[in-house]
Short mmCIF file of C-alpha atoms in Angstrom, two decimals:
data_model
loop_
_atom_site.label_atom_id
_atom_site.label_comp_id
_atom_site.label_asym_id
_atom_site.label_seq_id
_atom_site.Cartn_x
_atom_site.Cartn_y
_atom_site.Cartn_z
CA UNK R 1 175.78 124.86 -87.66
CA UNK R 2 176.43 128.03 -85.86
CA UNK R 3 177.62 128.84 -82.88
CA UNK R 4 173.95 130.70 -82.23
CA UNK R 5 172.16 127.64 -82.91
CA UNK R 6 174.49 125.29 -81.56
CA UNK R 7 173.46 127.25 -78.12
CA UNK R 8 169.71 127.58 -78.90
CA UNK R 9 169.55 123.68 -79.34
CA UNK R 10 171.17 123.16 -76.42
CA UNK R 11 169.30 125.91 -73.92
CA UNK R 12 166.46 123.59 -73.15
CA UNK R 13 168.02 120.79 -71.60
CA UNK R 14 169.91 123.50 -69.39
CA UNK R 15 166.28 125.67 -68.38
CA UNK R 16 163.96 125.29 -65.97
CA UNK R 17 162.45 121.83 -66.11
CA UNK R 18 165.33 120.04 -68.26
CA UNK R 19 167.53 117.09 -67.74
CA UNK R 20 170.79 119.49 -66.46
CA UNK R 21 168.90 122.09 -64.97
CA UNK R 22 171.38 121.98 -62.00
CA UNK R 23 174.09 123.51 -64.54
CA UNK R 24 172.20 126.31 -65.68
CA UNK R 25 174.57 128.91 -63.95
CA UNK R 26 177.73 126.63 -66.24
CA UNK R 27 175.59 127.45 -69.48
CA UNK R 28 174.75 130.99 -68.51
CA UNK R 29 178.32 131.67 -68.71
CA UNK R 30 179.59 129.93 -70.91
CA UNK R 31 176.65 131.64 -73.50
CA UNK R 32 177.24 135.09 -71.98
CA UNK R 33 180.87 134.56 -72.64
CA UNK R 34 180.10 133.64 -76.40
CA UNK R 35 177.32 136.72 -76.85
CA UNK R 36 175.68 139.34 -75.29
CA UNK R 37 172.87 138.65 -73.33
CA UNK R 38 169.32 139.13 -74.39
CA UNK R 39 167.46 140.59 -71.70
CA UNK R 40 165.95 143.43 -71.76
CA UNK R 41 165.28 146.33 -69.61
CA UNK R 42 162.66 145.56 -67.27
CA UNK R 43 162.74 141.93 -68.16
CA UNK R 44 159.78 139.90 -66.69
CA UNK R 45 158.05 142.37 -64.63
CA UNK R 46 157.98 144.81 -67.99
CA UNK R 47 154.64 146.23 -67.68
CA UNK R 48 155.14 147.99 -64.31
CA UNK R 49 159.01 148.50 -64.85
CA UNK R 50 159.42 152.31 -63.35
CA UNK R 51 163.19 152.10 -64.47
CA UNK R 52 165.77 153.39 -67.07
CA UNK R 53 164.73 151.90 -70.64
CA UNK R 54 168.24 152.53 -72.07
CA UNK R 55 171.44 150.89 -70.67
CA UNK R 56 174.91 151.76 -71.40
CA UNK R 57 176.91 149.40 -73.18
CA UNK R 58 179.39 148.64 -70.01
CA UNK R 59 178.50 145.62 -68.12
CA UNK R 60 180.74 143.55 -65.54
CA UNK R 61 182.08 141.56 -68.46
CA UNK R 62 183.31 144.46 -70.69
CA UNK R 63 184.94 146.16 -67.21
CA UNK R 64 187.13 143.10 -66.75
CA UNK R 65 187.78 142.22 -70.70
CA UNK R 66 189.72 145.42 -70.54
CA UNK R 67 191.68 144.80 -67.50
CA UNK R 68 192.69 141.90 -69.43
CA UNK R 69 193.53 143.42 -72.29
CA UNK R 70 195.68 146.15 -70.06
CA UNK R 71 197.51 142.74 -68.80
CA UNK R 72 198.97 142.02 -71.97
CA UNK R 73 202.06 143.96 -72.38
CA UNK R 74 203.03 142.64 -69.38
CA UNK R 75 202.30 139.79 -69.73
CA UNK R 76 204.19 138.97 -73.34
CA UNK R 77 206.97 141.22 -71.57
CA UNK R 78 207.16 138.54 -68.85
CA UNK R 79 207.00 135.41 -71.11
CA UNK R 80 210.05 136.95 -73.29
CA UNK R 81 211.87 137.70 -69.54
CA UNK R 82 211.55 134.34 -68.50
CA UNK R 83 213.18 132.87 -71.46
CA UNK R 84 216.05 135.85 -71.54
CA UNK R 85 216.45 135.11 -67.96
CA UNK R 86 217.45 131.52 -68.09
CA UNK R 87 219.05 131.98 -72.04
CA UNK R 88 221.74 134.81 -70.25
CA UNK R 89 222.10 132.74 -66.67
CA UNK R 90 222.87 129.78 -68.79
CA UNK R 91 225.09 131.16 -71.34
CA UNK R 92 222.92 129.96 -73.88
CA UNK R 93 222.33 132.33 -77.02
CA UNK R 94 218.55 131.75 -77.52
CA UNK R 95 217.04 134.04 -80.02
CA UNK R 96 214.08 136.16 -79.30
CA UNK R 97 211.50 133.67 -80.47
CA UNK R 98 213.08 130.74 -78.50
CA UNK R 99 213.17 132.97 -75.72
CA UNK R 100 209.90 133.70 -76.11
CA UNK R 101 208.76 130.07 -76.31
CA UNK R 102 210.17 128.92 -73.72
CA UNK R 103 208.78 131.61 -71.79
CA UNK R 104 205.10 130.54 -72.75
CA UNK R 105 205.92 126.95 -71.75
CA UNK R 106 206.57 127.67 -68.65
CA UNK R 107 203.70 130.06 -67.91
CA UNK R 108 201.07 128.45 -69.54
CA UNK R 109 200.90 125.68 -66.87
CA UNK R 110 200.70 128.21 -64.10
CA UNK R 111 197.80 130.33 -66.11
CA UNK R 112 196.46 127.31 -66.48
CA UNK R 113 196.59 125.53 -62.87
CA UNK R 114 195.23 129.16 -61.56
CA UNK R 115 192.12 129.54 -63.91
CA UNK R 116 191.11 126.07 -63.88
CA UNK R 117 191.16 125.70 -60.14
CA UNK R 118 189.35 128.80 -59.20
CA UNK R 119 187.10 128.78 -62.21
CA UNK R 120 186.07 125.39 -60.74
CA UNK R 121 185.45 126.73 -57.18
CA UNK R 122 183.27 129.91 -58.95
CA UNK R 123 181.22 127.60 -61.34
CA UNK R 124 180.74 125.10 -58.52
CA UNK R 125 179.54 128.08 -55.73
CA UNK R 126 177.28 129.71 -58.73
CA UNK R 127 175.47 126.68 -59.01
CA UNK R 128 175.05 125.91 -55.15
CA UNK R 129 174.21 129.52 -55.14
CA UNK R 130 171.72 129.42 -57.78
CA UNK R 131 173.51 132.50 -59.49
CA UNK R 132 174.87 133.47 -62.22
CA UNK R 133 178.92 132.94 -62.63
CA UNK R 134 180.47 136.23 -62.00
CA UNK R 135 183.43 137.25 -64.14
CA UNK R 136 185.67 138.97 -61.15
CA UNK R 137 188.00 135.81 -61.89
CA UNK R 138 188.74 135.96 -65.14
CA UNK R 139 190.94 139.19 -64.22
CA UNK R 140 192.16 137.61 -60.99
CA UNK R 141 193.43 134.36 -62.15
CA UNK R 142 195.22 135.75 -64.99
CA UNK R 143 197.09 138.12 -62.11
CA UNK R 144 197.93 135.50 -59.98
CA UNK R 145 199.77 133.67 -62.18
CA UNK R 146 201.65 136.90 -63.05
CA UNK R 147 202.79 137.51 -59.51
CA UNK R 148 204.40 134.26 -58.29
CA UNK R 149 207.80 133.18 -59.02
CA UNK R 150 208.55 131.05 -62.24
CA UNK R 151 209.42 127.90 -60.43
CA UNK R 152 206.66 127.89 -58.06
CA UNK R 153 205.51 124.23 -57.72
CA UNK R 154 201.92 123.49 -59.10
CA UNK R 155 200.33 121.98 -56.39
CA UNK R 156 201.38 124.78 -53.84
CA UNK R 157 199.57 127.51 -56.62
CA UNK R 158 196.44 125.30 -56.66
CA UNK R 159 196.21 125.22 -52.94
CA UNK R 160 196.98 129.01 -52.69
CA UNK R 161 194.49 129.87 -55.54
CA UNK R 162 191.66 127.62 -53.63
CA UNK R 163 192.54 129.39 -50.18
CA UNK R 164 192.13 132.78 -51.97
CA UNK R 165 188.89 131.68 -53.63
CA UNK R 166 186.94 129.88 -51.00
CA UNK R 167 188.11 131.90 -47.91
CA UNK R 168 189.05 135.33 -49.48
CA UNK R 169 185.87 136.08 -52.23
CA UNK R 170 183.14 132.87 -51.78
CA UNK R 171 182.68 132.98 -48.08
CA UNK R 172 182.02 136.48 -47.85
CA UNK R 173 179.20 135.82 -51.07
CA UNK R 174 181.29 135.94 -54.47
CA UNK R 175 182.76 139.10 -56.34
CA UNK R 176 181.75 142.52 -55.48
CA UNK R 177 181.62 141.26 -51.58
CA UNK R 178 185.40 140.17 -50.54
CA UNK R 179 187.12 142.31 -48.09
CA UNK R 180 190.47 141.33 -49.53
CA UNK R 181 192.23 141.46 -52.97
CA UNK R 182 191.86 137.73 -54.02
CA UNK R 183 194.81 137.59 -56.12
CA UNK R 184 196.98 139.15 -53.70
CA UNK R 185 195.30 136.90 -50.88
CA UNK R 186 196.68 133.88 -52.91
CA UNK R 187 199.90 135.12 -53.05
CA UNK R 188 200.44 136.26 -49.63
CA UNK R 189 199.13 132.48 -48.92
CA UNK R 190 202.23 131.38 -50.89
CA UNK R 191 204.48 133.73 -49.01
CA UNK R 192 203.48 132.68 -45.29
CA UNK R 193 203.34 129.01 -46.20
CA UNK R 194 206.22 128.29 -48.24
CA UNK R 195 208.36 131.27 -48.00
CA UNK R 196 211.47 129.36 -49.68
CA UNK R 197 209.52 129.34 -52.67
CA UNK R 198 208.60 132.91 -52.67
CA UNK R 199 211.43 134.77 -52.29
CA UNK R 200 215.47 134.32 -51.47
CA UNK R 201 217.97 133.72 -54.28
CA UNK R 202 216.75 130.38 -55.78
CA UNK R 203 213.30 130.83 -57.13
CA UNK R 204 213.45 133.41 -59.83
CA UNK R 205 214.66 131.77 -63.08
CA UNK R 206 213.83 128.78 -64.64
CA UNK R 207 216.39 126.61 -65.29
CA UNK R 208 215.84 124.85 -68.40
CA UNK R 209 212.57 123.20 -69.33
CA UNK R 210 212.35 119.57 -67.25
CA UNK R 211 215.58 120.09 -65.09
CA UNK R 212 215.97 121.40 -61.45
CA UNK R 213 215.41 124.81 -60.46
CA UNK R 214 217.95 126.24 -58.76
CA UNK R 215 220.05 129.02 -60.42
CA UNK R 216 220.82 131.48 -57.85
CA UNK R 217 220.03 135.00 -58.80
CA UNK R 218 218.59 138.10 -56.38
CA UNK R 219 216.13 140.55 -57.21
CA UNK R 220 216.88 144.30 -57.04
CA UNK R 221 215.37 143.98 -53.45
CA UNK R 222 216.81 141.33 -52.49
CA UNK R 223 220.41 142.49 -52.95
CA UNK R 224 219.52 145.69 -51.38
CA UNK R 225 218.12 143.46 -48.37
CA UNK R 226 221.13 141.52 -47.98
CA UNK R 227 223.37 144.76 -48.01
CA UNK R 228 224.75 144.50 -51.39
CA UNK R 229 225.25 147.34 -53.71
CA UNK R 230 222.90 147.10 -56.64
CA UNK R 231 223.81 145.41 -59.72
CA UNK R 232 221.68 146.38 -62.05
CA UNK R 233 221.27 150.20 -63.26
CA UNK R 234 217.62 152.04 -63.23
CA UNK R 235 216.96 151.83 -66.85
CA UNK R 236 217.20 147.88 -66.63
CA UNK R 237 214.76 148.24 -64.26
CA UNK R 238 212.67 150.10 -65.85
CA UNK R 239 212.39 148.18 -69.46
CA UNK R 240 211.95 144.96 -66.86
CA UNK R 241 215.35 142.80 -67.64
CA UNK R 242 215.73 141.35 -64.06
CA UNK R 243 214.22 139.04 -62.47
CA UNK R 244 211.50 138.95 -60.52
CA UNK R 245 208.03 137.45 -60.35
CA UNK R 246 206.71 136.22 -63.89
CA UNK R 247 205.48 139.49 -65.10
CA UNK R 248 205.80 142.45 -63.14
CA UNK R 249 209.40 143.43 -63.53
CA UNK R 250 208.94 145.79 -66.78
CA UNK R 251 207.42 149.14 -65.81
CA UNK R 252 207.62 150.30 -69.25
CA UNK R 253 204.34 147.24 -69.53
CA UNK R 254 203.05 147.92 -66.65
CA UNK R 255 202.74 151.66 -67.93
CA UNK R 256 200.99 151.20 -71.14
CA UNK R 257 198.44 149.07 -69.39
CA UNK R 258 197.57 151.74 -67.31
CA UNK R 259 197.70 154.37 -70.09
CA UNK R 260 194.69 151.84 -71.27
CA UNK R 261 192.80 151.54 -68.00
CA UNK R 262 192.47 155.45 -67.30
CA UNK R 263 192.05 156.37 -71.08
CA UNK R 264 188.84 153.56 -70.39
CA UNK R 265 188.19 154.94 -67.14
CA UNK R 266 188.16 151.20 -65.15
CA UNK R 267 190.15 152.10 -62.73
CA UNK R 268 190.96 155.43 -60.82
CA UNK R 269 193.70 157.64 -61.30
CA UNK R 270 193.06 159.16 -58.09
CA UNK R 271 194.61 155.78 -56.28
CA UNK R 272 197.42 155.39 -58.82
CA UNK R 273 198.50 158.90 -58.81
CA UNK R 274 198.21 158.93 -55.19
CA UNK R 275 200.23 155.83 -54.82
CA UNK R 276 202.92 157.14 -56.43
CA UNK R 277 202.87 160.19 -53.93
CA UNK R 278 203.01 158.42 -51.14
CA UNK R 279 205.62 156.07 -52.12
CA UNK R 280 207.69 158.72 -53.25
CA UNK R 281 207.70 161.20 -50.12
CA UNK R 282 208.33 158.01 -47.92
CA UNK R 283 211.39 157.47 -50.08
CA UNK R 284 212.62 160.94 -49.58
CA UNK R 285 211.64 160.62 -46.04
CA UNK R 286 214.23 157.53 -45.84
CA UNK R 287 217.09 159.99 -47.93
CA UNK R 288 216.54 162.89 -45.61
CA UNK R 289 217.24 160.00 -42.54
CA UNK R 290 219.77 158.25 -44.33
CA UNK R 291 220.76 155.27 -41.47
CA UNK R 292 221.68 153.07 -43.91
CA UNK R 293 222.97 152.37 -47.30
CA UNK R 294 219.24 151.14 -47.69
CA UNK R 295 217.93 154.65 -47.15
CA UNK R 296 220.38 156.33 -49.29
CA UNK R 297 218.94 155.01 -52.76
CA UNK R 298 217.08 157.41 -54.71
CA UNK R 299 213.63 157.51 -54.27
CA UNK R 300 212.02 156.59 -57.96
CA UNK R 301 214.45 153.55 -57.11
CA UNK R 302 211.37 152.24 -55.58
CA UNK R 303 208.92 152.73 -58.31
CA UNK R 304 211.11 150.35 -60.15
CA UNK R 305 211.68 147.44 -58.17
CA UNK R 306 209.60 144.51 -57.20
CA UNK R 307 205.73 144.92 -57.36
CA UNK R 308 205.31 148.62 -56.79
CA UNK R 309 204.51 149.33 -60.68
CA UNK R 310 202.12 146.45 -60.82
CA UNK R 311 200.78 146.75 -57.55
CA UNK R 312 199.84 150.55 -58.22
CA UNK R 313 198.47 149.82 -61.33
CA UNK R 314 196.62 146.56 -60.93
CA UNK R 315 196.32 145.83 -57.59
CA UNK R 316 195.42 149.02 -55.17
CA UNK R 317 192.96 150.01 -58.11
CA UNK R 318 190.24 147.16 -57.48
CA UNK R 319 187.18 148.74 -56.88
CA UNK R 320 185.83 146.36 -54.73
CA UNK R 321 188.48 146.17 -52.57
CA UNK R 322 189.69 149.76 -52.68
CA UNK R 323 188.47 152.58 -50.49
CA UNK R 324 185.03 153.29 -52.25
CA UNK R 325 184.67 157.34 -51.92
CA UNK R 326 186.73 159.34 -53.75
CA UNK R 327 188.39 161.10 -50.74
CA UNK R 328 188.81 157.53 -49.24
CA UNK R 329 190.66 156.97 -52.14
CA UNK R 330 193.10 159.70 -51.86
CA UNK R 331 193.54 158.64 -48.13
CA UNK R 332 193.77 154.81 -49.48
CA UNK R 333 196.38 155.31 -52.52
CA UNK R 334 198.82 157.45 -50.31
CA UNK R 335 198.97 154.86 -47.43
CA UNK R 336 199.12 152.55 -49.53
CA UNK R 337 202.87 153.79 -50.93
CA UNK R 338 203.81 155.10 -47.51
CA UNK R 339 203.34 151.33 -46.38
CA UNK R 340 204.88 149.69 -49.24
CA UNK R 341 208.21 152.00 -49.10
CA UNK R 342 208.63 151.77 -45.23
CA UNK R 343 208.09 147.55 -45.30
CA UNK R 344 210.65 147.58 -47.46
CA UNK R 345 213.49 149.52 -45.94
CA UNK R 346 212.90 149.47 -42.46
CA UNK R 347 211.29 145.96 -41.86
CA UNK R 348 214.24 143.11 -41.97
CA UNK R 349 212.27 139.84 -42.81
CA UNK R 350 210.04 140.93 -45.91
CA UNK R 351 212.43 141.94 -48.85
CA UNK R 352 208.97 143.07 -50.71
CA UNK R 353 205.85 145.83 -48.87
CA UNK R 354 203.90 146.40 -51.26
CA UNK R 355 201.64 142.95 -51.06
CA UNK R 356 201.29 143.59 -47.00
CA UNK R 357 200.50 147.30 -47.58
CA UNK R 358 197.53 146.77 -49.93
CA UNK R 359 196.28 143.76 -47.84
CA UNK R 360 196.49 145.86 -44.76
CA UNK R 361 194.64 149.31 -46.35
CA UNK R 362 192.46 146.56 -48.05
CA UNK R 363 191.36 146.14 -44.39
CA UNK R 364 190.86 149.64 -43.74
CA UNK R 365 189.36 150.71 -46.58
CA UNK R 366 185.81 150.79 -45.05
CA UNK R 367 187.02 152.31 -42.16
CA UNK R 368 188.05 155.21 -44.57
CA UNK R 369 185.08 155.20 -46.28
CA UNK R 370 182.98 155.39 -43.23
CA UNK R 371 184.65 158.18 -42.03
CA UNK R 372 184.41 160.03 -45.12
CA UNK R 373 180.84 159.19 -45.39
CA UNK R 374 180.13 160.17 -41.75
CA UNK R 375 182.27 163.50 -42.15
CA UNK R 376 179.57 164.46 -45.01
CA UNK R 377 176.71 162.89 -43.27
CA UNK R 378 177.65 165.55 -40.47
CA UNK R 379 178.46 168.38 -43.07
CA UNK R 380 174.85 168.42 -44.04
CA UNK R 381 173.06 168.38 -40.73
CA UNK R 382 174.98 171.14 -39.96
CA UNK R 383 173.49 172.84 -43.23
CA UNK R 384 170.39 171.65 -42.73
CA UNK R 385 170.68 173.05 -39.21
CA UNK R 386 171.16 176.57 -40.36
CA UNK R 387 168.57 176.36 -43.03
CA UNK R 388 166.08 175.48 -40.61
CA UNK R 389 167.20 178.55 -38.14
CA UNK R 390 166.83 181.00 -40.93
CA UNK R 391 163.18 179.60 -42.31
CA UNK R 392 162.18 180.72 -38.43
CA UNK R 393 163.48 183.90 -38.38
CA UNK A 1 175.23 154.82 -80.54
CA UNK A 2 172.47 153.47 -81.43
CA UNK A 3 170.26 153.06 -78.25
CA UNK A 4 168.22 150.25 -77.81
CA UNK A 5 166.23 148.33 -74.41
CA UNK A 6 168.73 145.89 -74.39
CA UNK A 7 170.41 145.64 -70.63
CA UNK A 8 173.75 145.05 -72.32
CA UNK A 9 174.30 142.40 -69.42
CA UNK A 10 173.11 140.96 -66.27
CA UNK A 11 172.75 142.14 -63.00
CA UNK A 12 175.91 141.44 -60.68
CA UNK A 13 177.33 143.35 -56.74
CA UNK A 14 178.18 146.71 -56.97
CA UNK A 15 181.35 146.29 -58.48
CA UNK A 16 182.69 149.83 -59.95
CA UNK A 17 183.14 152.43 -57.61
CA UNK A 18 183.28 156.41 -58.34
CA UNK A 19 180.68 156.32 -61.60
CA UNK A 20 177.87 157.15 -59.72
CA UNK A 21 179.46 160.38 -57.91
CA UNK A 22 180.06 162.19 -61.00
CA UNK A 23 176.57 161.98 -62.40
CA UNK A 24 174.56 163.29 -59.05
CA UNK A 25 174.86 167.03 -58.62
CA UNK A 26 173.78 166.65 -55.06
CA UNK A 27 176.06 166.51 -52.21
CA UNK A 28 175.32 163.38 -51.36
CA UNK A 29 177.01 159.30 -51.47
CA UNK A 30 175.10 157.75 -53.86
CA UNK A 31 176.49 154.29 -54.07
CA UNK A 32 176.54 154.15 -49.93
CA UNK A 33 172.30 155.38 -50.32
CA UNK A 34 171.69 152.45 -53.07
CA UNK A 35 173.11 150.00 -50.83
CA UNK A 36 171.60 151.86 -47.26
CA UNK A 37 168.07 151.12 -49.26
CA UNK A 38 168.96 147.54 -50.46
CA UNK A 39 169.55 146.51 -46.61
CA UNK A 40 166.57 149.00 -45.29
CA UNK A 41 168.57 150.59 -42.53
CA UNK A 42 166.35 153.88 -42.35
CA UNK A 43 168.25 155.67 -39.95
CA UNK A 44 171.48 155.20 -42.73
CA UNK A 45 169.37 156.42 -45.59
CA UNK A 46 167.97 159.64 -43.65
CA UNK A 47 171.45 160.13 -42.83
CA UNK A 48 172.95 159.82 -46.39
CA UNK A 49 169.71 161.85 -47.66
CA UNK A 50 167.45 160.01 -48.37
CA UNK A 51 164.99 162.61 -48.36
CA UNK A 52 166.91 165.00 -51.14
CA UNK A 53 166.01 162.39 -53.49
CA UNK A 54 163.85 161.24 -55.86
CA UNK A 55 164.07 158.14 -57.95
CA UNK A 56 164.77 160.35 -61.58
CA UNK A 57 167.43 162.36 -59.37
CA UNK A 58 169.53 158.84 -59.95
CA UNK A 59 168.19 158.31 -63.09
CA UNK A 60 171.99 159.01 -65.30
CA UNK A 61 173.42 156.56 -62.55
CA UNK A 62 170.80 153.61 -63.77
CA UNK A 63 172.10 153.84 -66.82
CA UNK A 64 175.72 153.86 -66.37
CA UNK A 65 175.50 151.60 -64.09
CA UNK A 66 178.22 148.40 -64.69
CA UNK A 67 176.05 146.46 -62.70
CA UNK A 68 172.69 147.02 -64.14
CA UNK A 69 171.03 147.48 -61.07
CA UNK A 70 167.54 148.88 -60.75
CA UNK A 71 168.40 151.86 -59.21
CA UNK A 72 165.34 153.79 -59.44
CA UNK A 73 163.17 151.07 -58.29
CA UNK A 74 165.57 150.36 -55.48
CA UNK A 75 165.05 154.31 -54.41
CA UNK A 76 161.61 154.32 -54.45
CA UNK A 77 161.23 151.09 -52.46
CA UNK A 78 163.55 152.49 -49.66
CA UNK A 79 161.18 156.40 -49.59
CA UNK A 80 158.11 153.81 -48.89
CA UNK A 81 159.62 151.76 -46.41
CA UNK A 82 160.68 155.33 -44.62
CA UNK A 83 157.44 157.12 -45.40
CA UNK A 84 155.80 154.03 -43.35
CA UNK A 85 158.07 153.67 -40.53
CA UNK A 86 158.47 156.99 -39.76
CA UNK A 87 155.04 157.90 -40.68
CA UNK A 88 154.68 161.17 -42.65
#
C-alpha cells in the first residue's frame, strides 16, 4: 500500500460528516506535509472565479522548507561544537564522529522538547480555530532550540516554548499575525526567568552525557563583560570553536545559510546588509569614544561574537515580524545593529543586545512602516494636487 | 515550467513581505492596499490608491503570491464597497 492510498483510505473518516471530523486540521497537515495539495485555482466557487488561473510554485510550505534547509550548516556545525566543547574542557581526545554524536544526543532532546510542545499548542489552536495548521513553526522550533544554552533544563524550554506560542503568535491569531519574533520571544522568556541558566560562566558546555553541568567557561562576551582580555583570537570566532548557545557560534554556517536564503530570495538582503551597517558604525562609534577597554575592540569583533551573525541572518529577516516596506526595512535593519552593538558595550547587566534589539524594533516595526506608508500616501496627494491645478488651467 | 491550475498550496496570512512591490509599476503599497480592502477601511484604501487600480493591475502579484490569496477578487470587492459608500 502506498503512501497515496494509505491517505485516500483514511480521508473520509477525517471529512465533513466522519467519525474524527474534529481532527481534520491534524490530517490536513499531516497530508500537506506528505504531498502537495490538490486544489485548484478557483476551487469551489470555479465558475465565477475572476482570479489568476496559474499559481507559482512557492507556497508557505516551500518558503519555510528552505529556511530549514539554510539552518543546516549551522546546525551540524553546532552538534560537532558541542561535543568538541566538552571533548577539549575535559581533556578527553574524542574523535570527530564521537564528537559529533555526542553532540546530537544532547540536542536532539531539546529539538525535540521545542517541536513537540509548540507543534501541540499549533495543532490544538488549528483545530479550535477550524483552520488549517500553519507551518510558521516548523522554522521556529527548530531556531529555538538553536539559541539556548546546551544545558538548559527541559522543563524550563517547554514552559518558554509554550509562553512564546500561546502569548507571542496564537493570541494575536496564529502565524502571519504576531507582533513579536516567537523564537526570540521564547528565549528572552528564558533569559528574564531563569537568568542563571542563560548566561554567566556555567551553562555553556555540557559536561559529559548523564553527569552535572557545571564546567565553567565564558563566552567571548562574557569575558569582555567581566573586563577580561579576550582569549580567543577572531578567526576562532569566526569558524565557531567557542562556546556559546547550541548553534550560533560559527559565522562561517551562519554565512552559507544566508548565501542560500538571498540566492532563494526568502528573506531580504536589504535588512541583513543593513544590519551589518549599523552594527558596524556603532562599533566605530564606540573606537572613536574609546572609555573603556570595552570600546577599544575592533569593530567586526562584534559581527563575530554571540548572536549577531545568527540574529542578522535568521532572526531580523522574518517577514512577519520585520518592518514590511522596503524603506522600513532599511530604517529597521540599521537600528537593529545600532541597538545590538550599544546593549552590549554600554549596558552592564546584559552581556548579549542583539535579542533585546530585535524584540524592541520588532515593536516598532509598524510604526516604521506607517510612517513610510503615510510619507507616500502624502507624496501623491501632493501630485495629485498639481495634476488637478494644471487640468484647470 | 510547466504551468498548470493547480494552487500549489493553500491559502495562509500574508506572510512574505517585499514580493508584491517589485511586480506593481505604480507608486503605490500594494500589500498595505490588499490588506486596507480585506478590513474595508475606505478612507485607507483611497489613501493608498485605491482608485489607480484595477484588479489585472495586481494581477503578477496573484500569482506570486506565497500566500495564495485572491488578490484580484479581494480588489474588486474593496472598488464596490467604495463605489457604494462614496457614491460615484
Amino acid at each position: 500500500m502506498t503512501l497515496r492510498n494509505f491517505f485516500d483510505k483514511l480521508k473520509p473518516n477525517f471529512s465533513k460528516g466522519g467519525r474524527f471530523e474534529k481532527l481534520s486540521s491534524t490530517f490536513e497537515a499531516f497530508e500537506s506535509f506528505a504531498y502537495t495539495p490538490n486544489t485548484i485555482t478557483g476551487g469551489e466557487k470555479f465558475a465565477r472565479y475572476r482570479g489568476c488561473h496559474i499559481r507559482d510554485a512557492v507556497d508557505l510550505k516551500r518558503t519555510i522548507i528552505t529556511v530549514v534547509i539554510a539552518l543546516m550548516p549551522a546546525l551540524l556545525f553546532g552538534m560537532w561544537n558541542i561535543g568538541h566543547q566538552t571533548s577539549i574542557s575535559n581533556g578527553l581526545d574524542w574523535i570527530f564522529w564521537h564528537q559529533i554524536w555526542f553532540g546530537f544526543l544532547r540536542l536532539l532532546p531539546i529539538i525535540a522538547v521545542s517541536y513537540i510542545v509548540g507543534l501541540t499548542i499549533e495543532f490544538l489552536f488549528a483545530e479550535i480555530r477550524h483552520e488549517e495548521v500553519s507551518e510558521g513553526f516548523i522554522g521556529t522550533g527548530l531556531i529555538i532550540s538553536m539559541i539556548v544554552p546546551v544545558t538548559i533544563p527541559l522543563w524550563q524550554l517547554a514552559l518558554a516554548v509554550a509562553f512564546a506560542v500561546i502569548i507571542g503568535k496564537e493570541v494575536f491569531g496564529g502565524s502571519g499575525y504576531n507582533i513579536l519574533n516567537p523564537a526570540l520571544l521564547a528565549r528572552a522568556f528564558l533569559f528574564f526567568s531563569y537568568p542563571s541558566r542563560m548566561s554567566g560562566e556555567n551553562v555553556w558546555i555540557a559536561a559529559d552525557l548523564w553527569g552535572t553541568d557545571a564546567i565553567t567557561c565564558a563566552t567571548p562576551l562574557g569575558q569582555l563583560m567581566s573586563g577580561q582580555p579576550l582569549q580567543v583570537s577572531a578567526l576562532d570566532m569566526f569558524i565557531g570553536t567557542i562556546p556559546g548557545c547550541t548553534c550560533e557560534t560559527s559565522v562561517v554556517a551562519i554565512l552559507l545559510g544566508a548565501v542560500i536564503l538571498l540566492l532563494t530570495g526568502i528573506a531580504s538582503w536589504r535588512i541583513m546588509l543593513s544590519v551589518v551597517i549599523g552594527g558596524g558604525l556603532m562599533g566605530l562609534l564606540f573606537n572613536t569614544i574609546g572609555a573603556n577597554d570595552y570600546m577599544h575592540i575592533p569593530f567586526y569583533y562584534h559581527y563575530l561574537m554571540g548572536g549577531f551573525a545568527f540574529g542578522c541572518v535568521f532572526m531580523a529577516t522574518d517577514p512577519v515580524t520585520a518592518a514590511h516596506t522596503n524603506t522600513g526595512k532599511w530604517i529597521y535593519g540599521f537600528l537593529i545593529g545600532v541597538f545590538a552593538v550599544m546593549l552590549r558595550v554600554v549596558n552592564p547587566a546584559y552581556p548579549e543586545g542583539m535579542m533585546l534589539a530585535i524584540l524592541l524594533m520588532n515593536c516598532f516595526a509598524p510604526l516604521i512602516d506607517h510612517c513610510v506608508v503615510a510619507m507616500n500616501i502624502r507624496k501623491r496627494k501632493k501630485r495629485w494636487a498639481i495634476a488637478e491645478r494644471r487640468n484647470i488651467r | 515550467m510547466d504551468f498548470d491550475t493547480g494552487r500549489h498550496g493553500s491559502q495562509r496570512p500574508l506572510f512574505v513581505t517585499g514580493e508584491f512591490e517589485k511586480l506593481v509599476p505604480l507608486d503605490i503599497y500594494p500589500m498595505q492596499l490588499i490588506k486596507a480592502c480585506i478590513v474595508g477601511d475606505i478612507e485607507q484604501m483611497e489613501n493608498l490608491g485605491i482608485y489607480e487600480v484595477e484588479p489585472e493591475d495586481l494581477a503578477l502579484c496573484e500569482f506570486a503570491d506565497t500566500s495564495k490569496t485572491e488578490i484580484q477578487a479581494i480588489i474588486r470587492e474593496g472598488l464596490e464597497k467604495a463605489r457604494k459608500e462614496v457614491g460615484l
